[in-house]
Amino acid sequence: MADPARLAAVRVLLAVLPAGGDGQSLRDALPPALTGLKDSERGLAQDLAYGVCRHYRRLHHWLNSHLDKPLKSSARSVELAMLCGIHELWFSQRPAHAVVNAWPGVMRDLKAPWASGLANALLRQAADADVEAVLAAQKPAVRYSLPGWLWARLREAWPEQCHAVAAALLDPPPFTVRLSPEAPADGPQQWQQAGIEARQGDLAPSAWTLSPARAAAAVPGFSEGWVSIQDEAAQLPVGALLEKPLPRAARVLDACAAPGGKTGQLLERQPDMRLLALDASTQRLQRVADNLSRLGRQAALKTGDATQPQAWFDGEPFDAVLLDAPCSATGIIRRQPDVRWHRQADDIPALCGLQADMLDALWPLIAPGGVLVYATCSILPEENSEQIAAFLARHADARDDTPALADAAGGPGCQLLPGTGDYDGFYFCRLQKIGDNDPVQP
Ligand SMILES: C[S@@+](CC[C@H](N)C(=O)[O-])C[C@H]1O[C@@H](n2cnc3c(N)ncnc32)[C@H](O)[C@@H]1O
């Protein structure tokens, strides 16, 4: 095999973006394809697979406008290999002649020798293209490499910010970690000594953006349990939940816990809480167990459906509930660029229905005076502020108690948009259950 890295990238993309159908997620498809590759080959394969998912619509548009006729669906691997080549020319630092010379050989490895000459000719043209001018001439959905429905929704929801948001969704994500309150005082110096630059977050003091990015296990503190990988915005919901102190040994529910990022954060912040970590997926709950064991923390873990508490609730009310609900993941598209193509417009009403069912099912389990923090990594108002506005209209004993945040766009709750700061798109809302001694709102 002449070029295992480029070939692996094409095979991953074939699994993630098959011709005319649902594909696997990048997260599932990539790891098995990387086994057996050298470190440098893994880097190239990963860069191409992520990059083509990210820029797919831009690359595809350029390719089709330079072919006499579109490639047949049976030639999908050839098409994806062409997109990888164009991506490498436009968005990597590798020399153009090396890229142009590499891909004809990959076509032969793909058992498509007929495409070698075509690849050579097209990649020469792509190498000469003025990329900025090519992209600027496209309509926004192509320029921002978004499906039409999602661009239309962003434009409607965020008329002033939509261009900045769509552009930010194309950026590579920052590498942000959470520093435990029990980290050694010289934690950040340990990173510096390991050649890592670190910048503390403006919104969450526990958040540190590290560069260059590296494997989690290579960050001092990760194996020891005082560092976890977590975006800055994703660190805010637990901060909001614990903004006002909970009682000692408070009973807390993490209702959609897996893989356990926020479960660990809750226990780091208040180790004496009695935490129940619930998730519908037993398999994903294992990742919560693994995370907690790395952090040296304990919680009760339970497989269960958050919309059906009668199957798992023991009757003792919770002081606090964290509902980090399943959502469109539109705020984290730069981390999971395949979400652009896998998420469909008609998934959104179904997700909104599930989120509303979860909110309504969990609210009665909270003690008067208790709190529920609702969070999503979505930037669509129907999953966020509109969802919570409808919840507040249905529940007279709920009030919005979200801490104010300067960066937030639109309430109730706090919506963070990609591009405003160095964090993902995220939403959270702190809902207070009116206590027996609180005045009921008219
Ligand atoms: C956004 S993720 C949670 C991320 C997690 N809180 C963290 O910080 O690592 C949503 C989770 O909801 C779970 N889920 C989906 N439907 C559910 C349901 N009906 N009941 C409970 N959990 C559910 C999924 O398995 C998934 O693990």
PDB file of C-alpha atoms and ligand atoms in Angstrom, residues 230 254-263 278-281 284 304-307 322 324-327 354 358 377, ligand 1:
ATOM      1  CA  GLN A 230     -13.947  20.071  28.734  1.00  0.00           C
ATOM      2  CA  ASP A 254     -27.269  14.168  36.819  1.00  0.00           C
ATOM      3  CA  ALA A 255     -30.084  13.106  34.500  1.00  0.00           C
ATOM      4  CA  CYS A 256     -28.211  12.596  31.201  1.00  0.00           C
ATOM      5  CA  ALA A 257     -24.810  11.872  32.629  1.00  0.00           C
ATOM      6  CA  ALA A 258     -22.737  10.028  30.047  1.00  0.00           C
ATOM      7  CA  PRO A 259     -19.845  10.276  29.291  1.00  0.00           C
ATOM      8  CA  GLY A 260     -19.588  11.982  32.666  1.00  0.00           C
ATOM      9  CA  GLY A 261     -17.838  15.305  32.028  1.00  0.00           C
ATOM     10  CA  LYS A 262     -20.230  17.194  34.266  1.00  0.00           C
ATOM     11  CA  THR A 263     -20.652  14.299  36.733  1.00  0.00           C
ATOM     12  CA  LEU A 278     -28.522   8.445  35.194  1.00  0.00           C
ATOM     13  CA  ASP A 279     -28.279   7.700  31.487  1.00  0.00           C
ATOM     14  CA  ALA A 280     -30.432   5.776  29.030  1.00  0.00           C
ATOM     15  CA  SER A 281     -27.366   3.963  27.669  1.00  0.00           C
ATOM     16  CA  ARG A 284     -22.233   5.017  27.730  1.00  0.00           C
ATOM     17  CA  GLY A 304     -32.798   4.731  33.102  1.00  0.00           C
ATOM     18  CA  ASP A 305     -34.983   6.913  30.933  1.00  0.00           C
ATOM     19  CA  ALA A 306     -35.219  10.482  32.245  1.00  0.00           C
ATOM     20  CA  THR A 307     -38.761  10.751  30.882  1.00  0.00           C
ATOM     21  CA  LEU A 322     -28.699  18.776  36.085  1.00  0.00           C
ATOM     22  CA  ASP A 324     -27.741  18.142  30.056  1.00  0.00           C
ATOM     23  CA  ALA A 325     -30.234  17.086  27.428  1.00  0.00           C
ATOM     24  CA  PRO A 326     -29.748  15.287  24.106  1.00  0.00           C
ATOM     25  CA  CYS A 327     -29.842  17.999  21.427  1.00  0.00           C
ATOM     26  CA  LEU A 354     -37.925  14.755  24.135  1.00  0.00           C
ATOM     27  CA  MET A 358     -37.600  15.305  30.280  1.00  0.00           C
ATOM     28  CA  CYS A 377     -24.848  22.281  23.185  1.00  0.00           C
TER      29      CYS A 377
HETATM   30  C1  LIG B   1     -25.354  15.726  25.861  1.00  0.00           C
HETATM   31  S1  LIG B   1     -25.090  14.098  26.352  1.00  0.00           S
HETATM   32  C2  LIG B   1     -24.682  14.328  28.049  1.00  0.00           C
HETATM   33  C3  LIG B   1     -23.257  14.757  28.285  1.00  0.00           C
HETATM   34  C4  LIG B   1     -22.844  14.657  29.751  1.00  0.00           C
HETATM   35  N1  LIG B   1     -23.753  15.362  30.631  1.00  0.00           N
HETATM   36  C5  LIG B   1     -21.439  15.157  29.997  1.00  0.00           C
HETATM   37  O1  LIG B   1     -21.243  16.266  30.476  1.00  0.00           O
HETATM   38  O2  LIG B   1     -20.492  14.411  29.700  1.00  0.00           O
HETATM   39  C6  LIG B   1     -26.716  13.480  26.436  1.00  0.00           C
HETATM   40  C7  LIG B   1     -26.859  12.100  27.065  1.00  0.00           C
HETATM   41  O3  LIG B   1     -28.258  11.843  27.195  1.00  0.00           O
HETATM   42  C8  LIG B   1     -28.455  10.462  27.139  1.00  0.00           C
HETATM   43  N2  LIG B   1     -29.899  10.228  26.890  1.00  0.00           N
HETATM   44  C9  LIG B   1     -30.583  10.284  25.725  1.00  0.00           C
HETATM   45  N3  LIG B   1     -31.897  10.047  25.918  1.00  0.00           N
HETATM   46  C10 LIG B   1     -32.043   9.837  27.244  1.00  0.00           C
HETATM   47  C11 LIG B   1     -33.156   9.531  28.095  1.00  0.00           C
HETATM   48  N4  LIG B   1     -34.401   9.400  27.582  1.00  0.00           N
HETATM   49  N5  LIG B   1     -32.935   9.377  29.415  1.00  0.00           N
HETATM   50  C12 LIG B   1     -31.692   9.510  29.946  1.00  0.00           C
HETATM   51  N6  LIG B   1     -30.600   9.775  29.193  1.00  0.00           N
HETATM   52  C13 LIG B   1     -30.767   9.949  27.867  1.00  0.00           C
HETATM   53  C14 LIG B   1     -27.530  10.021  26.030  1.00  0.00           C
HETATM   54  O4  LIG B   1     -27.234   8.639  26.150  1.00  0.00           O
HETATM   55  C15 LIG B   1     -26.318  10.934  26.261  1.00  0.00           C
HETATM   56  O5  LIG B   1     -25.362  10.231  27.016  1.00  0.00           O
END
